[in-house]
Amino acid sequence: MPSILERIVADKRVEVADRKRIAPRAELERRCVDLPPARDFEAALRPAGPVALIAEVKKASPSRGVLAADLDPVALAETYGRHGVHAMSVLTDEKYFKGHLDLLDAIRARVTVPLLRKDFTIDEWQLWESRAAGADAILLIVSILDGPLLGDLLAAAKGLGLAALVECHTAAEVDRALGVGCRILGLNNRDLATFETRIETTLELLPLIPPGPIVVSESGFFTGDQVQRVVTAGARAVLVGEGLVRADDVAAKIRELQLLRS
């Protein structure tokens, strides 16, 4: 039986093929010509404070279902922006995460921080689509990009002015990410085969990473103490979705996760 991730990727291949017919690459290239430079996602992850916070706009997930039925994604992003997050991650997958590509442009118009398009990137065409839609960075998941595709997409993203968060979950994936010269390395605490989350994943993999790349610990953060554990071990940034989306007081939770004391 295929894993959740395998089902997502299989459906994504069909979706991308359909979207290519609607918006050929030549059209996307024309839309990108007059765009302003992308906001500097990498620089945003080097703040003066103890940790950079990438706050995620996320309505649902395959493992947790709908996180907030009445979520207003743009309003949530505005709240994030008002309270000092360093960057935002915007879920654009529709079938499994109830996101939408149009959210990038809508949110970009209301905030000033860089936006990461959180989706399952498997084709260079998606990079053009992301740039045209208002993304400043894209996600590259090592486990779904075989052979030279990871390096090819990383190079293509750089050529378009997009930063890339290269996401790993195992030691072998970290080796591949380092081998293609990634500058922003994500350690996903969520096993994408089972969607179970362990902060220990970051703690186990951090010693394998030499100085240089910015290390982002992703998923499973609900308290400042959890963030402190990975920061003490060497992570420079955290990506948080559910812990913020479901927070009763988003502003207070942002301060807690940024390790800022009142």
Short mmCIF file of C-alpha atoms in Angstrom, two decimals:
data_model
loop_
_atom_site.label_atom_id
_atom_site.label_comp_id
_atom_site.label_asym_id
_atom_site.label_seq_id
_atom_site.Cartn_x
_atom_site.Cartn_y
_atom_site.Cartn_z
CA MET A 1 0.00 0.00 0.00
CA PRO A 2 1.49 3.39 -0.95
CA SER A 3 2.41 5.82 1.82
CA ILE A 4 0.71 9.18 2.23
CA LEU A 5 3.71 10.85 0.59
CA GLU A 6 3.65 8.47 -2.37
CA ARG A 7 -0.04 9.22 -2.93
CA ILE A 8 0.58 12.96 -2.70
CA VAL A 9 3.42 12.83 -5.24
CA ALA A 10 1.45 10.64 -7.65
CA ASP A 11 -1.44 13.10 -7.54
CA LYS A 12 0.97 16.03 -7.87
CA ARG A 13 2.35 14.62 -11.12
CA VAL A 14 -1.17 14.56 -12.58
CA GLU A 15 -1.90 18.05 -11.25
CA VAL A 16 1.29 19.54 -12.68
CA ALA A 17 0.64 17.99 -16.09
CA ASP A 18 -2.85 19.53 -16.09
CA ARG A 19 -1.61 22.93 -14.94
CA LYS A 20 1.10 22.98 -17.60
CA ARG A 21 -1.56 22.77 -20.28
CA ILE A 22 -3.40 25.73 -18.77
CA ALA A 23 -0.29 27.90 -18.26
CA PRO A 24 2.59 26.96 -20.57
CA ARG A 25 6.08 27.87 -19.43
CA ALA A 26 6.40 30.61 -22.06
CA GLU A 27 3.42 32.38 -20.53
CA LEU A 28 4.88 32.10 -17.02
CA GLU A 29 8.21 33.46 -18.27
CA ARG A 30 6.45 36.51 -19.69
CA ARG A 31 4.72 37.09 -16.36
CA CYS A 32 8.07 36.92 -14.54
CA VAL A 33 9.89 39.44 -16.75
CA ASP A 34 8.75 42.62 -15.00
CA LEU A 35 8.52 41.28 -11.46
CA PRO A 36 10.55 43.02 -8.75
CA PRO A 37 13.40 41.03 -7.19
CA ALA A 38 12.38 38.31 -4.77
CA ARG A 39 12.57 39.19 -1.09
CA ASP A 40 15.69 37.78 0.55
CA PHE A 41 14.55 34.62 2.32
CA GLU A 42 18.07 33.58 3.30
CA ALA A 43 18.86 36.93 4.91
CA ALA A 44 15.58 36.79 6.83
CA LEU A 45 16.81 33.62 8.52
CA ARG A 46 19.83 35.41 9.98
CA PRO A 47 18.16 37.72 12.53
CA ALA A 48 19.81 39.41 15.47
CA GLY A 49 17.66 37.45 17.93
CA PRO A 50 18.08 33.88 19.18
CA VAL A 51 16.07 32.19 16.41
CA ALA A 52 14.31 32.97 13.15
CA LEU A 53 10.65 32.03 13.00
CA ILE A 54 9.02 30.92 9.76
CA ALA A 55 5.29 31.06 10.49
CA GLU A 56 3.12 28.82 8.37
CA VAL A 57 -0.29 29.57 6.90
CA LYS A 58 -1.84 26.12 6.98
CA LYS A 59 -5.50 25.13 7.04
CA ALA A 60 -5.20 21.34 7.04
CA SER A 61 -2.89 18.36 6.76
CA PRO A 62 -3.36 14.70 5.77
CA SER A 63 -2.54 13.52 9.28
CA ARG A 64 -4.40 16.11 11.38
CA GLY A 65 -7.31 17.02 9.10
CA VAL A 66 -8.67 20.57 9.16
CA LEU A 67 -6.79 22.59 11.78
CA ALA A 68 -9.07 25.62 11.73
CA ALA A 69 -12.34 25.44 9.79
CA ASP A 70 -12.86 29.20 9.87
CA LEU A 71 -9.25 30.10 9.01
CA ASP A 72 -8.79 33.33 7.05
CA PRO A 73 -5.31 32.77 5.57
CA VAL A 74 -4.67 36.40 4.64
CA ALA A 75 -5.82 37.69 8.03
CA LEU A 76 -3.60 35.14 9.79
CA ALA A 77 -0.63 36.21 7.66
CA GLU A 78 -1.30 39.84 8.57
CA THR A 79 -1.28 38.87 12.25
CA TYR A 80 2.01 37.08 11.76
CA GLY A 81 3.43 40.14 10.04
CA ARG A 82 2.29 42.54 12.76
CA HIS A 83 4.02 40.49 15.43
CA GLY A 84 7.43 40.16 13.90
CA VAL A 85 7.85 36.76 12.27
CA HIS A 86 10.89 36.61 10.01
CA ALA A 87 9.34 34.78 7.06
CA MET A 88 6.15 32.92 6.18
CA SER A 89 5.41 29.52 4.69
CA VAL A 90 2.26 29.33 2.58
CA LEU A 91 0.69 25.94 1.85
CA THR A 92 -0.48 25.89 -1.76
CA ASP A 93 -1.40 22.21 -2.18
CA GLU A 94 -5.18 22.04 -2.56
CA LYS A 95 -6.10 18.35 -2.32
CA TYR A 96 -4.26 17.40 0.87
CA PHE A 97 -3.66 20.73 2.65
CA LYS A 98 -6.59 22.86 1.44
CA GLY A 99 -4.26 25.61 0.26
CA HIS A 100 -4.24 27.51 -3.02
CA LEU A 101 -1.64 29.09 -5.28
CA ASP A 102 -3.52 32.39 -5.27
CA LEU A 103 -2.78 32.78 -1.55
CA LEU A 104 0.80 33.75 -2.37
CA ASP A 105 -0.16 36.87 -4.27
CA ALA A 106 -2.91 37.79 -1.80
CA ILE A 107 -0.60 37.46 1.20
CA ARG A 108 2.35 39.13 -0.52
CA ALA A 109 0.25 42.27 -0.99
CA ARG A 110 -0.34 42.50 2.78
CA VAL A 111 3.03 41.60 4.34
CA THR A 112 6.66 42.59 3.88
CA VAL A 113 8.54 39.42 4.86
CA PRO A 114 9.68 36.74 2.36
CA LEU A 115 7.25 33.97 1.41
CA LEU A 116 8.11 30.30 1.05
CA ARG A 117 5.83 28.34 -1.26
CA LYS A 118 5.17 25.10 0.64
CA ASP A 119 4.26 22.44 -1.90
CA PHE A 120 5.64 19.32 -3.53
CA THR A 121 8.04 20.58 -6.20
CA ILE A 122 8.84 17.89 -8.76
CA ASP A 123 9.23 19.86 -12.01
CA GLU A 124 11.12 22.98 -13.10
CA TRP A 125 7.85 24.38 -14.46
CA GLN A 126 6.67 24.75 -10.85
CA LEU A 127 9.56 27.12 -10.16
CA TRP A 128 8.31 29.49 -12.86
CA GLU A 129 4.78 29.09 -11.52
CA SER A 130 6.01 29.90 -8.00
CA ARG A 131 7.94 33.00 -9.07
CA ALA A 132 5.01 34.29 -11.11
CA ALA A 133 2.63 33.71 -8.17
CA GLY A 134 4.71 35.76 -5.73
CA ALA A 135 6.94 33.24 -3.96
CA ASP A 136 10.40 34.24 -2.76
CA ALA A 137 11.48 30.69 -1.90
CA ILE A 138 10.45 27.14 -2.70
CA LEU A 139 10.61 23.81 -0.91
CA LEU A 140 12.67 20.94 -2.31
CA ILE A 141 11.99 17.62 -0.56
CA VAL A 142 15.03 15.39 -1.00
CA SER A 143 13.13 12.11 -0.67
CA ILE A 144 10.94 12.79 -3.72
CA LEU A 145 13.68 14.09 -6.04
CA ASP A 146 15.71 11.25 -7.49
CA GLY A 147 19.05 11.33 -9.31
CA PRO A 148 20.21 14.71 -10.59
CA LEU A 149 16.78 16.32 -10.23
CA LEU A 150 17.51 17.78 -6.78
CA GLY A 151 20.63 19.60 -7.99
CA ASP A 152 18.95 20.65 -11.23
CA LEU A 153 16.01 22.21 -9.42
CA LEU A 154 18.27 23.92 -6.90
CA ALA A 155 20.31 25.49 -9.71
CA ALA A 156 17.18 26.46 -11.63
CA ALA A 157 15.69 28.12 -8.54
CA LYS A 158 18.85 30.15 -8.05
CA GLY A 159 18.68 31.24 -11.68
CA LEU A 160 15.15 32.54 -11.09
CA GLY A 161 16.17 34.41 -7.95
CA LEU A 162 14.33 31.99 -5.68
CA ALA A 163 15.80 30.67 -2.44
CA ALA A 164 15.34 26.96 -1.74
CA LEU A 165 14.66 25.23 1.55
CA VAL A 166 16.08 21.73 0.98
CA GLU A 167 14.23 19.37 3.29
CA CYS A 168 15.74 16.21 4.79
CA HIS A 169 14.60 13.56 7.22
CA THR A 170 17.52 11.09 7.27
CA ALA A 171 21.32 11.13 7.34
CA ALA A 172 21.46 9.97 3.70
CA GLU A 173 19.22 12.84 2.66
CA VAL A 174 21.41 15.32 4.55
CA ASP A 175 24.40 14.00 2.60
CA ARG A 176 22.57 14.55 -0.69
CA ALA A 177 21.51 18.08 0.30
CA LEU A 178 25.06 19.00 1.26
CA GLY A 179 26.37 17.39 -1.92
CA VAL A 180 24.36 19.74 -4.14
CA GLY A 181 25.50 22.78 -2.16
CA CYS A 182 22.27 23.78 -0.45
CA ARG A 183 22.46 26.99 1.59
CA ILE A 184 19.25 26.46 3.62
CA LEU A 185 18.86 22.94 4.98
CA GLY A 186 15.58 21.88 6.54
CA LEU A 187 15.37 19.04 9.04
CA ASN A 188 11.81 17.81 9.02
CA ASN A 189 10.76 16.33 12.33
CA ARG A 190 7.74 14.84 10.57
CA ASP A 191 8.30 11.48 8.91
CA LEU A 192 6.64 12.00 5.54
CA ALA A 193 5.90 8.29 5.22
CA THR A 194 3.95 8.06 8.49
CA PHE A 195 3.46 11.80 9.28
CA GLU A 196 4.52 11.17 12.88
CA THR A 197 6.61 13.93 14.49
CA ARG A 198 9.73 13.73 16.69
CA ILE A 199 11.84 16.74 17.68
CA GLU A 200 14.65 14.24 18.22
CA THR A 201 15.02 13.94 14.44
CA THR A 202 16.63 17.37 14.35
CA LEU A 203 18.79 16.63 17.40
CA GLU A 204 20.08 13.42 15.80
CA LEU A 205 20.87 14.97 12.40
CA LEU A 206 22.36 18.32 13.43
CA PRO A 207 25.81 16.90 14.29
CA LEU A 208 26.13 15.72 10.66
CA ILE A 209 25.92 19.23 9.25
CA PRO A 210 29.13 21.28 8.94
CA PRO A 211 29.22 25.05 9.46
CA GLY A 212 27.78 27.00 6.56
CA PRO A 213 24.17 26.13 5.73
CA ILE A 214 21.37 27.72 7.71
CA VAL A 215 19.60 24.87 9.48
CA VAL A 216 15.82 25.10 9.80
CA SER A 217 14.05 22.67 12.12
CA GLU A 218 10.55 21.98 10.80
CA SER A 219 7.36 20.69 12.39
CA GLY A 220 6.26 19.60 15.84
CA PHE A 221 6.79 22.87 17.74
CA PHE A 222 4.22 23.96 20.28
CA THR A 223 6.32 25.46 23.09
CA GLY A 224 9.34 27.67 23.53
CA ASP A 225 11.08 24.87 25.41
CA GLN A 226 10.92 22.68 22.30
CA VAL A 227 12.41 25.49 20.22
CA GLN A 228 15.15 26.04 22.79
CA ARG A 229 16.20 22.39 22.51
CA VAL A 230 16.92 22.58 18.77
CA VAL A 231 18.45 26.06 18.98
CA THR A 232 20.83 24.94 21.71
CA ALA A 233 21.81 22.04 19.46
CA GLY A 234 22.59 24.37 16.56
CA ALA A 235 19.42 25.07 14.56
CA ARG A 236 19.15 28.68 13.40
CA ALA A 237 15.46 28.78 12.50
CA VAL A 238 12.20 26.91 13.10
CA LEU A 239 9.17 26.47 10.90
CA VAL A 240 5.89 26.30 12.82
CA GLY A 241 2.40 25.64 11.47
CA GLU A 242 -0.14 23.93 13.70
CA GLY A 243 1.34 25.39 16.89
CA LEU A 244 0.49 28.88 15.63
CA VAL A 245 -2.69 28.15 13.68
CA ARG A 246 -4.30 26.62 16.76
CA ALA A 247 -2.90 29.08 19.30
CA ASP A 248 -5.47 30.99 21.39
CA ASP A 249 -3.17 34.02 21.43
CA VAL A 250 -1.08 34.09 18.25
CA ALA A 251 0.96 37.13 19.29
CA ALA A 252 1.94 35.55 22.61
CA LYS A 253 2.79 32.26 20.92
CA ILE A 254 5.04 34.06 18.41
CA ARG A 255 6.99 35.65 21.25
CA GLU A 256 7.28 32.33 23.03
CA LEU A 257 8.51 30.50 19.92
CA GLN A 258 11.02 33.26 19.17
CA LEU A 259 12.41 32.78 22.69
CA LEU A 260 11.63 36.39 23.52
CA ARG A 261 11.03 37.09 27.18
CA SER A 262 8.35 39.55 28.24
#
